[in-house]
Short mmCIF file of C-alpha atoms and ligand atoms in Angstrom, two decimals:
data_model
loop_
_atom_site.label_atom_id
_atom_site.label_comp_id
_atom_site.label_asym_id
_atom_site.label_seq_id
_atom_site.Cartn_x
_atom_site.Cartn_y
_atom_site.Cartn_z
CA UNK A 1 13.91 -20.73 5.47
CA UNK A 2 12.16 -21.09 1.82
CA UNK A 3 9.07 -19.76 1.23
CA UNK A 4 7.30 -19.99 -1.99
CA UNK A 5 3.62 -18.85 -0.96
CA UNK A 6 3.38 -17.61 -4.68
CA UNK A 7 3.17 -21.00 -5.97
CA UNK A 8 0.24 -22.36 -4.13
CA UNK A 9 -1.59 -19.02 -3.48
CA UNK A 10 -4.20 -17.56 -5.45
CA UNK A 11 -3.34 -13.75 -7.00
CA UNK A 12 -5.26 -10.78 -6.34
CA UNK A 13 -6.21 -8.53 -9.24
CA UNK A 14 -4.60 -5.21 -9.17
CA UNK A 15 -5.89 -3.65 -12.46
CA UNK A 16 -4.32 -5.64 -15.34
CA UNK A 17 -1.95 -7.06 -13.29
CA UNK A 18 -2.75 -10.52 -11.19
CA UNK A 19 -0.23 -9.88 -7.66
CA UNK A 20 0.91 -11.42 -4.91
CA UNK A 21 -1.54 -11.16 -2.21
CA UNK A 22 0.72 -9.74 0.28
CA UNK A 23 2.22 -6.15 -1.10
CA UNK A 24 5.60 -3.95 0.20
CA UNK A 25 4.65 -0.19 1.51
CA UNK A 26 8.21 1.55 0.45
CA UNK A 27 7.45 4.21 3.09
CA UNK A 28 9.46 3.67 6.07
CA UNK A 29 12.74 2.63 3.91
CA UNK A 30 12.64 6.14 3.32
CA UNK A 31 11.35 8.39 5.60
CA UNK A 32 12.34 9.23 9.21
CA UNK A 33 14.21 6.31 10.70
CA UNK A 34 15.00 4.52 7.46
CA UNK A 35 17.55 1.85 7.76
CA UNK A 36 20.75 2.20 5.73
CA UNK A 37 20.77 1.45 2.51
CA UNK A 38 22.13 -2.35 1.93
CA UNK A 39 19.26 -3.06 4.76
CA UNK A 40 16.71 -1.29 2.50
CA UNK A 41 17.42 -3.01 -0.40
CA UNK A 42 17.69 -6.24 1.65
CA UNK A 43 14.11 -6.04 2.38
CA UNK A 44 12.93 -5.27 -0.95
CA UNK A 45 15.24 -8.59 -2.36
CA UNK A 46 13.19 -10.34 0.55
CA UNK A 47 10.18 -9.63 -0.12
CA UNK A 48 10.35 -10.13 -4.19
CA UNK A 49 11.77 -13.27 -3.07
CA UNK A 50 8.88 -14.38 -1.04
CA UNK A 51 6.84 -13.96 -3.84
CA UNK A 52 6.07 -10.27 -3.75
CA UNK A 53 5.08 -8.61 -6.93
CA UNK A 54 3.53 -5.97 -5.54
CA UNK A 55 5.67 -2.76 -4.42
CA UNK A 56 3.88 1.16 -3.02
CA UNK A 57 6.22 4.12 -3.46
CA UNK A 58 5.39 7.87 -3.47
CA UNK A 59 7.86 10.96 -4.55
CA UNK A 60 6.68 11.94 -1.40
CA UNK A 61 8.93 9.13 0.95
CA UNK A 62 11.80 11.09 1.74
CA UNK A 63 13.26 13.32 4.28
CA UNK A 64 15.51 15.99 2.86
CA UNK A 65 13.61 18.45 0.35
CA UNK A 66 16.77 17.56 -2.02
CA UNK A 67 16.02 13.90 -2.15
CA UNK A 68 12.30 13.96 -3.74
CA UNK A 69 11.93 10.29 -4.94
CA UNK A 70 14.18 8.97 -2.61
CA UNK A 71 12.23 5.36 -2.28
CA UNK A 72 11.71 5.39 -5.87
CA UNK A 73 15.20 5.31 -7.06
CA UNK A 74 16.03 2.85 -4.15
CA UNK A 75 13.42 0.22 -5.68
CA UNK A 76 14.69 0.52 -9.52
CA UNK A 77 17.89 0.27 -7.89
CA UNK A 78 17.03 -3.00 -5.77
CA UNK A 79 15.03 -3.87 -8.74
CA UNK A 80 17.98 -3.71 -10.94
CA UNK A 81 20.34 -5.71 -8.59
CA UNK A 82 17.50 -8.41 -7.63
CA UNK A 83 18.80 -11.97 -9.26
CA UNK A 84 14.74 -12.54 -9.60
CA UNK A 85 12.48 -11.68 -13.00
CA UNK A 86 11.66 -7.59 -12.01
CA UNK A 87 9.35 -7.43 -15.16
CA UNK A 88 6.75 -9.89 -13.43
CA UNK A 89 6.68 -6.67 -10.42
CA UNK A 90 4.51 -3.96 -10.15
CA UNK A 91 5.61 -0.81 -8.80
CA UNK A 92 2.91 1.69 -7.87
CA UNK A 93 3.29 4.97 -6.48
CA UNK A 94 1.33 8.50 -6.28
CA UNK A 95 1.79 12.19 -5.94
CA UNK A 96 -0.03 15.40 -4.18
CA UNK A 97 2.08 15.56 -1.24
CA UNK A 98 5.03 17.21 -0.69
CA UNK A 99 7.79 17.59 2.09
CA UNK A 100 9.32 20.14 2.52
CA UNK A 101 12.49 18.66 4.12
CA UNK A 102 11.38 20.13 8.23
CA UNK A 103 9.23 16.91 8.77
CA UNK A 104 6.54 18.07 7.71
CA UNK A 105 3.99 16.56 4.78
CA UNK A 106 1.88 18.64 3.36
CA UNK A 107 -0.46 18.24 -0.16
CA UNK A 108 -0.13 20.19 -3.83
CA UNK A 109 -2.64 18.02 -6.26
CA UNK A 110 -2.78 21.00 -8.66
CA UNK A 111 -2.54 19.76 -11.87
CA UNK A 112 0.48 21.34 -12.79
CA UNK A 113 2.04 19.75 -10.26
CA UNK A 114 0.67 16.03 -10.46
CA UNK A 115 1.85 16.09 -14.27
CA UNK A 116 5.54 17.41 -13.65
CA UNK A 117 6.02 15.26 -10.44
CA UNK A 118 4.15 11.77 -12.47
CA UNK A 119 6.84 12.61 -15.12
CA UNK A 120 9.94 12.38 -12.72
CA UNK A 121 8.23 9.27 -10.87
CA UNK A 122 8.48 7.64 -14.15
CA UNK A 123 11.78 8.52 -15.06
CA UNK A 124 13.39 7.74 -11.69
CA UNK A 125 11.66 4.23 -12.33
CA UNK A 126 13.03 3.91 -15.18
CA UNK A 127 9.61 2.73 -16.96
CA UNK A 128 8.19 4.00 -20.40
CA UNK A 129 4.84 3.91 -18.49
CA UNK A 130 3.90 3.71 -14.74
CA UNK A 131 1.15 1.13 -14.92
CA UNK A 132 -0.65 2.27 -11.68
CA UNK A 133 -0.79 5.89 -11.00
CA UNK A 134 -2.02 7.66 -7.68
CA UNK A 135 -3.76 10.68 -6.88
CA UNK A 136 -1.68 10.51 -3.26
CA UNK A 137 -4.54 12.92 -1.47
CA UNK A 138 -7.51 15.22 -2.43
CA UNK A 139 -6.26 18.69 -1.86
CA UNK A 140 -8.24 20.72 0.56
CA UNK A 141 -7.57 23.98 -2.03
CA UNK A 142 -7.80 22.18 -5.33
CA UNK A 143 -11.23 21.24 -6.46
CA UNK A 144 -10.98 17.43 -7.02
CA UNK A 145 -12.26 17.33 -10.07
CA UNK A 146 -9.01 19.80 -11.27
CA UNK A 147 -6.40 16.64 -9.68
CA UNK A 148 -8.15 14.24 -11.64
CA UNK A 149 -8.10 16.16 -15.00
CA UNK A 150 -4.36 15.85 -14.53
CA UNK A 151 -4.48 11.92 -14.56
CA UNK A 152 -6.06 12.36 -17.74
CA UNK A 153 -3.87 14.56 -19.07
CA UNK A 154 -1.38 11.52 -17.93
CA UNK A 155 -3.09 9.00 -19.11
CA UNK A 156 -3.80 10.64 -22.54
CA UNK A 157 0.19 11.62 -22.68
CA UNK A 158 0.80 8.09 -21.88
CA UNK A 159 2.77 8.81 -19.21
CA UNK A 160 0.76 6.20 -16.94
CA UNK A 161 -1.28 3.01 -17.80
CA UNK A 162 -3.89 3.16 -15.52
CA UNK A 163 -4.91 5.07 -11.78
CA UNK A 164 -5.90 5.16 -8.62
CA UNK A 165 -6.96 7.59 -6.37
CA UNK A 166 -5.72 7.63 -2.48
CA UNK A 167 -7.51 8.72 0.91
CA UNK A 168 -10.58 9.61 -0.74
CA UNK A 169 -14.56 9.37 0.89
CA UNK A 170 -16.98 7.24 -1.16
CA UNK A 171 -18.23 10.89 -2.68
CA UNK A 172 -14.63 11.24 -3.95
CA UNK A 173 -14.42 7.52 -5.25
CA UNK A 174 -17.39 7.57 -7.28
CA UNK A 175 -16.76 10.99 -8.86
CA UNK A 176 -13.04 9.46 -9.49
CA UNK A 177 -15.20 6.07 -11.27
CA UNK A 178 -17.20 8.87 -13.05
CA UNK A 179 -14.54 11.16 -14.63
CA UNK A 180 -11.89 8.27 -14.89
CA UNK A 181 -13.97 5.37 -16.35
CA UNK A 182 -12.54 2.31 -16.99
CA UNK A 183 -8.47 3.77 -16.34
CA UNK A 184 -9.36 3.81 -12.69
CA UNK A 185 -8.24 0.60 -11.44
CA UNK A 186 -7.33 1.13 -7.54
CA UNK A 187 -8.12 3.11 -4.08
CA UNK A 188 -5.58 2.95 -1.62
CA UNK A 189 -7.04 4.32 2.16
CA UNK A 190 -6.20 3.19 6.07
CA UNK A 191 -7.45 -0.28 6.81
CA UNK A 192 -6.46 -1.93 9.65
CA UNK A 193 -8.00 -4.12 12.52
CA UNK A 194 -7.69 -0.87 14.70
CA UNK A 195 -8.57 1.56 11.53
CA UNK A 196 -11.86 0.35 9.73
CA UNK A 197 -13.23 3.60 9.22
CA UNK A 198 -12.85 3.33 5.66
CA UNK A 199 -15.52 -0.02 5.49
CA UNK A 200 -17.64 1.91 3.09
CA UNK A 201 -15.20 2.71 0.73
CA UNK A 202 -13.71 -0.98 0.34
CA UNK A 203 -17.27 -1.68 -0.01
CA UNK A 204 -17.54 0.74 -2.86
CA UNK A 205 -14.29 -0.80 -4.70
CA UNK A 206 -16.23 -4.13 -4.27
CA UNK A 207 -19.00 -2.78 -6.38
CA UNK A 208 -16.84 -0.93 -8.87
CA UNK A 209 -14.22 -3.96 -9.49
CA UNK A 210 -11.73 -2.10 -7.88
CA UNK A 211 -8.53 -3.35 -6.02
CA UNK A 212 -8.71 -1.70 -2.32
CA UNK A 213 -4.83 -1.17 -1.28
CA UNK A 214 -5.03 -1.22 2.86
CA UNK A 215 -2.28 1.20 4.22
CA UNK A 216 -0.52 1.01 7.66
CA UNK A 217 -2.85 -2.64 7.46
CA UNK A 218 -1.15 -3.71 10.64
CA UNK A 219 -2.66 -0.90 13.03
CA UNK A 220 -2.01 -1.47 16.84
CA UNK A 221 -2.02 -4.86 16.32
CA UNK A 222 0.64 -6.29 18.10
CA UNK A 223 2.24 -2.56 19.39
CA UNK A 224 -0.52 -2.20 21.86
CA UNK A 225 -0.95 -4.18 24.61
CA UNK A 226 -4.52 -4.46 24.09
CA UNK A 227 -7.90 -6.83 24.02
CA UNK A 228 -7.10 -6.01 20.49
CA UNK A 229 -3.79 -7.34 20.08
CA UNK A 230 -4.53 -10.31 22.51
CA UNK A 231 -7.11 -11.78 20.01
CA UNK A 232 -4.79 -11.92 17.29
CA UNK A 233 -2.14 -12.99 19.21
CA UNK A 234 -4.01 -16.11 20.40
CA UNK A 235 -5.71 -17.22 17.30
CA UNK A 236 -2.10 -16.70 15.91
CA UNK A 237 -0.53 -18.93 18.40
CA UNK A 238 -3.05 -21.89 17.32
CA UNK A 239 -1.03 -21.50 14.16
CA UNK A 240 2.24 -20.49 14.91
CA UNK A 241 1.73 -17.45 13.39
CA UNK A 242 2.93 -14.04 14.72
CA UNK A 243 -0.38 -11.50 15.74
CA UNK A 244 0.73 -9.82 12.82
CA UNK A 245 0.77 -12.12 10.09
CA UNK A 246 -2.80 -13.21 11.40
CA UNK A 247 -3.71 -9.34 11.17
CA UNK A 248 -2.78 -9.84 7.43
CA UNK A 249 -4.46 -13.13 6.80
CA UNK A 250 -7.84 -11.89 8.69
CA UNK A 251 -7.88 -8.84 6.14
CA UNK A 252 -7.08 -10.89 3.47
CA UNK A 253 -9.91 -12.73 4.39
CA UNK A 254 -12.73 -9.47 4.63
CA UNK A 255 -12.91 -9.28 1.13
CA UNK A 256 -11.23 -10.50 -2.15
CA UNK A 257 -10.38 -7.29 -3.48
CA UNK A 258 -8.23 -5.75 -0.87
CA UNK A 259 -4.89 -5.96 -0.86
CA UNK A 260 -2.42 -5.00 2.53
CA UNK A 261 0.77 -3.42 2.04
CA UNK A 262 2.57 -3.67 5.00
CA UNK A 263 5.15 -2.03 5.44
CA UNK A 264 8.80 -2.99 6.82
CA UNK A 265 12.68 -1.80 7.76
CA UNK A 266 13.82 -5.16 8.04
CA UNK A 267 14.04 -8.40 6.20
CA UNK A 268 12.18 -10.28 9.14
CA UNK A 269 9.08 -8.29 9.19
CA UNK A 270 8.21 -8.62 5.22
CA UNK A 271 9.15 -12.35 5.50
CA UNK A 272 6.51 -12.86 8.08
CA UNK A 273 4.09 -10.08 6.41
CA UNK A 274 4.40 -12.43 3.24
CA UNK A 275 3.66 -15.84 4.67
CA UNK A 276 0.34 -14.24 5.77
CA UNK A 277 -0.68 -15.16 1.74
CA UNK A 278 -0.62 -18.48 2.85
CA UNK A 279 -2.30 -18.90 6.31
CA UNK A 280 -6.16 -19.66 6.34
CA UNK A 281 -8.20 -19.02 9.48
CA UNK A 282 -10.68 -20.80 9.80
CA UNK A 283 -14.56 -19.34 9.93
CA UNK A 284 -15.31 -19.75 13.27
CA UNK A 285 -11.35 -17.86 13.85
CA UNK A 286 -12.53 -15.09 10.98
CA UNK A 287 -15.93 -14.16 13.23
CA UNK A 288 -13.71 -14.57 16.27
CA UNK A 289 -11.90 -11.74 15.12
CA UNK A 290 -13.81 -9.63 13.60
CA UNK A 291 -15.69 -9.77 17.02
CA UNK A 292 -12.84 -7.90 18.52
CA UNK A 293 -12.28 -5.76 15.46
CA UNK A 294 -16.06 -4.54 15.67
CA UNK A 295 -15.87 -4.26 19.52
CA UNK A 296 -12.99 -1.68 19.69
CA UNK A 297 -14.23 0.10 16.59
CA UNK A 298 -17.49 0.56 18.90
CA UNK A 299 -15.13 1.75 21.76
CA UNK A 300 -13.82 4.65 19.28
CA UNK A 301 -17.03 6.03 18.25
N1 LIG B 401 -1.60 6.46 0.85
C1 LIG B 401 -1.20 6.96 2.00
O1 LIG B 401 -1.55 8.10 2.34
C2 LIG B 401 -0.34 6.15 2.91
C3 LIG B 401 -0.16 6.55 4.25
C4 LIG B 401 0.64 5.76 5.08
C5 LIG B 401 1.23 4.61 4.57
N2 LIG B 401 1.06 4.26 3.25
C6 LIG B 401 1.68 3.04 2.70
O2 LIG B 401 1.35 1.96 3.53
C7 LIG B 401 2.54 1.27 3.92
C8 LIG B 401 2.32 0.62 5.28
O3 LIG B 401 2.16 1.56 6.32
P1 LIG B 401 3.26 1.73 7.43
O4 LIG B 401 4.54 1.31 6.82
O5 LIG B 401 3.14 3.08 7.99
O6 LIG B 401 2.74 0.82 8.61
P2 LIG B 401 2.45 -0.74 8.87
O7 LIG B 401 2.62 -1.52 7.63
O8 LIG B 401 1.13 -0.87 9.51
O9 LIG B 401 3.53 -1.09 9.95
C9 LIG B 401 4.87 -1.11 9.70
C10 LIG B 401 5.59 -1.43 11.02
O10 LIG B 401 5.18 -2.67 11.52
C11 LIG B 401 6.27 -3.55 11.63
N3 LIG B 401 5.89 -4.84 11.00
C12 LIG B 401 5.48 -5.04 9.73
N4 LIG B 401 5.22 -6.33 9.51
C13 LIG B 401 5.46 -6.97 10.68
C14 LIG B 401 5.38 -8.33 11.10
N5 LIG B 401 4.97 -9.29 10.26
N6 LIG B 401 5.72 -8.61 12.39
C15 LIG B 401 6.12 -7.64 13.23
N7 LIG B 401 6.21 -6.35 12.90
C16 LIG B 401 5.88 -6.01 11.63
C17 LIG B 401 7.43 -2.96 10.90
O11 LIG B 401 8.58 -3.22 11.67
P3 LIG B 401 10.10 -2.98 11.20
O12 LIG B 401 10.20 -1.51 10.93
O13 LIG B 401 10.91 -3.40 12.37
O14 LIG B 401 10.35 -3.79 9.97
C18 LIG B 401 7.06 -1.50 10.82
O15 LIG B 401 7.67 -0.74 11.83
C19 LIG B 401 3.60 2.35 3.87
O16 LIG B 401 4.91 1.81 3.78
C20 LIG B 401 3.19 3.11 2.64
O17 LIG B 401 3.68 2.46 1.49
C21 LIG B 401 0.26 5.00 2.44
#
């Protein structure tokens, strides 16, 4: 099977960059239950070759406290051995949380700490500069205002192009827009069918010109046997599309600057993520949808 969604599908801006609509979460390749690692990098060759330019990492997605920037290095390295053009891919990633190696994530946005740990995300990347930079989390001990001095410091040191700022309120954001100016080009929070907390805040990007990177984008969908999951399931099956992939293309469809970034241990599961780019619902499917979307957000307030 040959996709090649990328040549009939409009881009999505992600700061200077023009992406895929469809992007890769690195996460699970690296974290608890990762898959080994000729499976990890066959996912990332899959999904660059469906047309995927657009690739989240953290230092943070490992599991052993000696393997910080485990899903870095395993992108450059799948980057590297990919038979595709890796300069037309954008590799984002973040820091301000930490594992300690028990299971356990916890957050350090000092600034100390954000500049040493941007310095080794570049390095393991094996970039002169990582175009898009996130704060991973607001620190609950660190003033926010202190984390985001140290993306200036970054961005002044050159170490980074441009940032973003991750799991932030619509306070946070516009402070961010505020102290940042222009060099913040992203926000990356929870948006899924089953997690739309966050509306205000992809409203807010709207406003600012931002690109809105939706996290764990898939939710329940499909995992829970729910009115939830049976809505996208049968507007799917009018398209042959898995409740999933519809998941992706109704997002797609709530607004022009977000961007999913599904995440994936297997080839499969990006492949179908992908294709998402090019299915179109139609209106009357969109409202159908976000009918169900609104009506189990109601059940969770
Ligand atoms: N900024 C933050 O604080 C933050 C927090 C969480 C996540 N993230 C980012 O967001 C990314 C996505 O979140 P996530 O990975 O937790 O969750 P997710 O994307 O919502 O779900 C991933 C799971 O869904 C399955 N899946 C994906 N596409 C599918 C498809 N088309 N059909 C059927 N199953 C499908 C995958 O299965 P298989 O495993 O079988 O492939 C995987 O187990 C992460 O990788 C990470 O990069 C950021």
């Amino acid at each position: 099977m040959h996709h090649s969604p990328h040549l009939t599908n409009p881009t999505r801006a992600c700061g200077r960059s023009k992406v895929f609509p469809v992007g890769l979460g690195g996460m699970l390749l690296s974290i608890e239950g990762r898959p080994d690692r000729a499976q990890a990098m066959a996912t990332i060759h899959t999904a660059l070759d469906a047309g995927v330019t657009l690739i989240d990492s953290a230092s943070a997605y490992h599991t052993g406290a000696d393997e910080v920037g485990h899903n870095e290095t395993l992108i450059a390295d799948s980057l590297d051995s990919w038979d595709g053009d890796a300069a037309g891919v954008t590799v984002v990633t973040k820091a301000g949380r930490v594992r300690p190696g028990d299971g356990r994530w916890l957050t350090d946005s000092s600034p100390d700490h954000l500049v040493r740990s941007a310095t080794a995300s570049r390095d393991r990347l094996r970039l002169d500069r990582i175009e898009l930079f996130f704060l991973h989390a607001p620190d609950p001990v660190v003033p926010i205002a202190d984390s985001l001095t140290a993306l200036l410091r970054l961005l002044a040191e050159g170490t980074v192009t441009s940032v973003g700022v991750s799991n932030v309120t619509v306070a946070e954001l516009d402070l961010a827009h505020e102290l940042l100016g222009e060099a913040l080009v992203a926000v990356q929070n929870e948006f899924s069918p089953s997690a739309t907390q966050h509306r205000a805040v992809l409203r807010r990007a709207e406003e600012l010109g931002l690109a809105f990177l939706a996290w764990r984008p898939l939710g329940t969908v499909g995992t829970r046997d729910d009115e939830l999951t049976a809505a996208f399931t049968e507007v799917g099956r009018a398209h042959d599309a898995s409740p999933q992939r519809t998941a992706l293309s109704w997002l797609l469809s709530t607004s022009p600057v977000l961007i999913p970034i599904p995440g994936a241990r297997r080839p499969e599961t990006i492949l179908d993520s992908a294709s998402a780019a090019e299915l179109h619902l139609g209106d009357a499917e969109v409202s159908r949808l976000g009918a169900a979307v609104a009506s189990r957000a109601g059940l969770q307030d």
